[in-house]
Tab-separated table of C-alpha atoms in Angstrom:
chain	number	residue	atom	x	y	z
A	29	MET	CA	51.224	156.029	-161.573
A	30	LYS	CA	47.739	157.486	-161.968
A	31	LYS	CA	46.195	154.046	-162.618
A	32	LYS	CA	47.706	152.633	-159.421
A	33	ASN	CA	46.242	155.505	-157.342
A	34	ARG	CA	42.796	154.814	-158.776
A	35	ARG	CA	43.080	151.134	-157.911
A	36	LYS	CA	44.139	151.978	-154.354
A	37	LYS	CA	41.204	154.358	-153.961
A	38	ARG	CA	38.800	151.721	-155.236
A	39	LYS	CA	40.227	149.151	-152.837
A	40	LEU	CA	39.888	151.639	-149.964
A	41	LYS	CA	36.274	152.388	-150.855
A	42	ILE	CA	35.382	148.699	-151.120
A	43	GLY	CA	37.125	148.079	-147.778
A	44	ARG	CA	35.130	150.830	-146.088
A	45	ILE	CA	31.886	149.542	-147.550
A	46	LEU	CA	32.642	146.027	-146.315
A	47	ILE	CA	33.457	147.346	-142.827
A	48	ALA	CA	30.230	149.386	-142.784
A	49	LEU	CA	28.234	146.333	-143.889
A	50	PHE	CA	29.905	144.203	-141.249
A	51	ILE	CA	29.042	146.765	-138.543
A	52	LEU	CA	25.454	147.000	-139.800
A	53	VAL	CA	25.050	143.208	-139.789
A	54	PHE	CA	26.567	143.069	-136.307
A	55	ILE	CA	24.119	145.701	-135.018
A	56	VAL	CA	21.155	143.890	-136.599
A	57	CYS	CA	22.284	140.635	-134.970
A	58	LEU	CA	22.565	142.366	-131.613
A	59	ILE	CA	19.066	143.797	-131.962
A	60	LYS	CA	17.645	140.399	-132.884
A	61	GLN	CA	19.445	138.799	-129.970
A	62	ALA	CA	18.200	141.486	-127.613
A	63	CYS	CA	14.647	140.907	-128.797
A	64	ARG	CA	14.975	137.324	-127.652
A	65	PHE	CA	15.450	138.388	-124.019
A	66	PRO	CA	12.020	137.610	-122.520
A	67	ILE	CA	10.902	138.999	-119.211
A	68	LYS	CA	11.696	136.420	-116.516
A	69	ASN	CA	10.408	138.085	-113.336
A	70	ILE	CA	7.821	140.797	-112.609
A	71	PHE	CA	7.671	142.377	-109.153
A	72	VAL	CA	4.721	144.559	-108.096
A	73	GLU	CA	4.482	146.738	-104.983
A	74	GLY	CA	2.223	149.435	-103.550
A	75	ASN	CA	-1.035	147.740	-104.575
A	76	ASN	CA	-3.943	146.904	-102.267
A	77	ILE	CA	-7.039	147.356	-104.416
A	78	LEU	CA	-5.709	145.566	-107.490
A	79	SER	CA	-3.931	142.219	-107.451
A	80	ASP	CA	-0.448	141.711	-108.888
A	81	GLN	CA	-1.933	139.864	-111.861
A	82	GLU	CA	-4.432	142.660	-112.580
A	83	ILE	CA	-1.601	145.192	-112.705
A	84	ILE	CA	0.478	142.899	-114.939
A	85	ASP	CA	-2.542	142.591	-117.251
A	86	LEU	CA	-2.928	146.382	-117.318
A	87	ALA	CA	0.762	146.662	-118.219
A	88	LYS	CA	0.110	144.260	-121.140
A	89	ILE	CA	3.075	142.081	-120.244
A	90	GLN	CA	1.097	139.056	-119.054
A	91	ASP	CA	2.652	136.878	-121.758
A	92	TYR	CA	6.164	137.831	-120.611
A	93	PRO	CA	7.315	139.367	-123.924
A	94	SER	CA	10.780	140.660	-124.789
A	95	MET	CA	12.233	143.177	-122.355
A	96	PHE	CA	12.439	145.586	-125.253
A	97	LYS	CA	8.931	145.225	-126.657
A	98	TYR	CA	7.608	148.049	-124.468
A	99	SER	CA	9.483	150.975	-122.983
A	100	SER	CA	9.159	151.683	-119.265
A	101	ASN	CA	7.211	154.825	-120.121
A	102	LYS	CA	4.738	152.857	-122.263
A	103	ILE	CA	4.143	150.305	-119.507
A	104	GLU	CA	3.577	153.111	-116.984
A	105	LYS	CA	0.994	154.753	-119.255
A	106	ASN	CA	-0.808	151.431	-119.734
A	107	ILE	CA	-1.110	150.953	-115.971
A	108	GLU	CA	-2.160	154.561	-115.304
A	109	LYS	CA	-5.181	154.133	-117.589
A	110	SER	CA	-6.874	152.371	-114.676
A	111	ASP	CA	-9.112	154.501	-112.447
A	112	TYR	CA	-7.559	152.727	-109.475
A	113	ILE	CA	-4.015	153.935	-110.229
A	114	SER	CA	-2.816	157.497	-109.753
A	115	LYS	CA	0.846	156.838	-110.596
A	116	ALA	CA	3.076	154.006	-111.804
A	117	LYS	CA	6.861	153.684	-111.889
A	118	VAL	CA	8.527	150.941	-113.938
A	119	THR	CA	12.183	149.918	-113.653
A	120	LYS	CA	13.971	147.296	-115.770
A	121	LYS	CA	16.917	145.385	-114.334
A	122	ASN	CA	19.412	142.741	-115.512
A	123	PHE	CA	17.724	142.372	-118.927
A	124	LYS	CA	15.133	140.033	-117.379
A	125	GLN	CA	13.383	141.692	-114.423
A	126	ILE	CA	10.690	144.353	-114.292
A	127	TYR	CA	9.796	146.194	-111.088
A	128	ILE	CA	6.422	147.961	-110.986
A	129	LYS	CA	5.641	150.376	-108.171
A	130	VAL	CA	2.160	151.891	-108.084
A	131	GLU	CA	0.306	154.508	-106.117
A	132	GLU	CA	-3.372	153.651	-105.940
A	133	ASN	CA	-6.181	156.178	-105.708
A	134	ILE	CA	-7.264	156.556	-102.090
A	135	VAL	CA	-10.765	155.271	-101.314
A	136	LEU	CA	-12.519	158.220	-99.671
A	137	PHE	CA	-15.644	156.238	-98.765
A	138	TYR	CA	-18.177	153.693	-99.955
A	139	ASN	CA	-21.628	155.134	-100.632
A	140	ALA	CA	-24.154	152.555	-99.416
A	141	SER	CA	-27.011	154.429	-101.104
A	142	ASN	CA	-25.790	154.025	-104.684
A	143	LYS	CA	-23.410	151.117	-103.961
A	144	LYS	CA	-20.377	152.941	-105.334
A	145	SER	CA	-16.911	153.600	-103.943
A	146	VAL	CA	-15.610	157.151	-104.294
A	147	LEU	CA	-11.912	157.522	-105.093
A	148	TYR	CA	-9.580	160.443	-104.450
A	149	ASN	CA	-9.821	161.622	-108.065
A	150	GLY	CA	-13.619	161.849	-107.770
A	151	LYS	CA	-14.295	158.693	-109.782
A	152	GLU	CA	-17.092	156.430	-108.575
A	153	ILE	CA	-16.559	152.679	-108.936
A	154	ASN	CA	-19.368	150.123	-108.973
A	155	LYS	CA	-17.648	148.054	-106.346
A	156	GLU	CA	-17.455	148.040	-102.557
A	157	LEU	CA	-13.866	148.844	-101.654
A	158	GLU	CA	-12.430	148.920	-98.153
A	159	GLY	CA	-12.928	152.313	-96.518
A	160	PRO	CA	-15.414	154.396	-94.508
A	161	ILE	CA	-19.084	153.681	-95.294
A	162	LEU	CA	-21.469	156.550	-95.976
A	163	ILE	CA	-24.638	155.000	-94.571
A	164	ASN	CA	-27.357	157.423	-95.706
A	165	TYR	CA	-28.403	159.743	-98.507
A	166	VAL	CA	-26.738	163.156	-98.883
A	167	PRO	CA	-28.193	165.984	-101.031
A	168	ASP	CA	-26.220	166.480	-104.259
A	169	LYS	CA	-24.826	169.894	-103.360
A	170	VAL	CA	-23.603	168.714	-99.943
A	171	TYR	CA	-22.409	165.392	-101.396
A	172	LYS	CA	-20.167	167.158	-103.904
A	173	LYS	CA	-18.646	169.262	-101.135
A	174	LEU	CA	-18.182	166.165	-98.947
A	175	ILE	CA	-16.004	164.589	-101.645
A	176	GLU	CA	-13.967	167.794	-102.008
A	177	GLN	CA	-13.395	168.098	-98.262
A	178	MET	CA	-12.647	164.403	-97.742
A	179	ARG	CA	-9.697	164.851	-100.097
A	180	LEU	CA	-8.155	167.078	-97.401
A	181	VAL	CA	-8.270	164.289	-94.818
A	182	ASP	CA	-5.049	162.342	-94.205
A	183	LEU	CA	-5.049	158.678	-95.259
A	184	ASP	CA	-4.202	157.611	-91.698
A	185	ILE	CA	-7.370	159.310	-90.449
A	186	ILE	CA	-9.532	157.939	-93.288
A	187	ASN	CA	-8.401	154.474	-92.222
A	188	ARG	CA	-9.683	155.239	-88.683
A	189	ILE	CA	-13.195	156.129	-89.861
A	190	SER	CA	-15.740	153.271	-89.868
A	191	GLU	CA	-18.968	155.039	-90.833
A	192	ILE	CA	-20.095	158.435	-92.040
A	193	LYS	CA	-23.641	159.644	-91.410
A	194	TYR	CA	-25.185	162.793	-92.815
A	195	ASP	CA	-26.659	164.417	-89.719
A	196	PRO	CA	-27.590	168.064	-90.393
A	197	SER	CA	-28.577	170.335	-87.524
A	198	LYS	CA	-30.806	173.415	-87.410
A	199	VAL	CA	-27.660	175.512	-87.427
A	200	ASP	CA	-25.652	173.715	-90.119
A	201	GLU	CA	-26.986	171.612	-92.992
A	202	GLU	CA	-23.459	170.349	-93.686
A	203	ARG	CA	-22.938	168.524	-90.394
A	204	PHE	CA	-21.819	164.863	-90.331
A	205	LEU	CA	-21.357	162.224	-87.647
A	206	PHE	CA	-18.268	160.043	-88.014
A	207	THR	CA	-17.995	156.715	-86.189
A	208	MET	CA	-14.332	156.002	-85.508
A	209	SER	CA	-12.764	152.547	-85.349
A	210	ASP	CA	-11.833	153.117	-81.677
A	211	GLY	CA	-15.507	153.488	-80.741
A	212	ASN	CA	-15.712	157.291	-80.489
A	213	TYR	CA	-18.132	159.514	-82.391
A	214	VAL	CA	-17.074	162.754	-84.021
A	215	TYR	CA	-19.447	165.535	-85.028
A	216	VAL	CA	-17.946	167.758	-87.685
A	217	THR	CA	-19.102	170.191	-90.357
A	218	LEU	CA	-17.687	170.217	-93.858
A	219	GLU	CA	-16.299	173.684	-93.240
A	220	LYS	CA	-14.151	172.273	-90.422
A	221	LEU	CA	-13.640	168.743	-91.727
A	222	GLU	CA	-9.897	169.225	-92.133
A	223	ASN	CA	-9.679	169.572	-88.328
A	224	ILE	CA	-10.260	165.837	-88.036
A	225	ASN	CA	-6.621	165.408	-89.079
A	226	ASN	CA	-5.832	166.286	-85.441
A	227	TYR	CA	-7.848	163.304	-84.205
A	228	VAL	CA	-4.876	161.227	-83.041
A	229	LYS	CA	-3.512	164.081	-80.955
A	230	ILE	CA	-6.952	164.906	-79.551
A	231	SER	CA	-7.736	161.263	-78.744
A	232	LEU	CA	-4.489	160.966	-76.746
A	233	GLU	CA	-5.522	164.015	-74.731
A	234	ILE	CA	-8.953	162.404	-74.172
A	235	ILE	CA	-7.342	159.184	-72.903
A	236	ASN	CA	-5.114	161.155	-70.523
A	237	LYS	CA	-8.150	162.955	-69.136
A	238	PHE	CA	-10.910	160.326	-69.240
A	239	GLY	CA	-9.062	157.027	-69.507
A	240	ASN	CA	-10.293	154.452	-72.013
A	241	LYS	CA	-13.877	155.702	-72.008
A	242	ASN	CA	-15.632	156.331	-75.290
A	243	GLY	CA	-17.777	159.286	-76.132
A	244	THR	CA	-18.558	162.011	-78.636
A	245	LEU	CA	-16.015	164.547	-79.824
A	246	ASN	CA	-17.705	167.723	-81.002
A	247	LEU	CA	-15.598	169.401	-83.658
A	248	ASP	CA	-18.592	171.155	-85.186
A	249	ALA	CA	-18.816	173.619	-82.322
A	250	GLY	CA	-15.570	174.087	-80.436
A	251	GLU	CA	-13.605	171.001	-79.444
A	252	TYR	CA	-15.146	169.288	-76.440
A	253	PHE	CA	-15.645	165.647	-75.529
A	254	GLU	CA	-18.691	164.057	-73.898
A	255	ILE	CA	-18.521	160.571	-72.384
A	256	PHE	CA	-21.281	158.138	-73.397
A	257	ASN	CA	-23.912	157.626	-70.725
A	258	ASP	CA	-23.743	154.147	-69.190
C-alpha cells in the first residue's frame, strides 16, 4: 500500500510540473505574439510649432515598432524632452493605434535684436516662431521682468499683439508700447501689464463709444483712449 501511494504522489508531482511548464510556454508564446503587434497608426494633436513627424521622431516610434516596445509613460517622457513641449499625453488603443496629445510652450515673443524666440518656460530658441515681435533692445534687468510679466498674459491676448516696443518715459523706465493686430496702440508698464488681459472688454467699450476708429489706449496711467489724428 505504501508503494502505491508513493507512485501516486510522483505522478501528481509530474502532472503539476507538466501543467506549469505548459502554462509557462503558453505565456511565453503570448508575449512573443504580442511583440509582433506593430504600431499601425499614430495620431498627433495639439501641435502648431512642431510637425506631426517631428513629434513622432521625438517619441522614437518613427519606425513603427511593437506596441509594447515602449510604455506610454516612456513615450511621454521622450516627447517632453523637447523645449517646445510642456506636456504630452499618450494613449494606446486596439493594439495598433497610438494617440499623442501635446501642449506646446507658448511663444511669448520673438526678440528681433538677438533673433531668438522666448517661450513660456523662459527658454530662448534660435528660431523665429509666430508671435509678437519685440522690435528693439531692452536692458537686461527690464528684459528679465518683461518675460516674467508676459507669462501672466492670456494666450488669446498674446495672439492679438503684433509688435512690442520698449518705450520708457521720464516717469517709468519699464513702459512699453504694444501694437495690436486690430490697429490700436497700447501703452502699458510692466507693473500693470496683467491689465492687458482686459483688452477685449475695453476694445468693445471703445467701439461702442468711438466706432471703428483706431487710437492709443493708455494703460500706463489710468485707462483712457485717444483717437489717432487724421
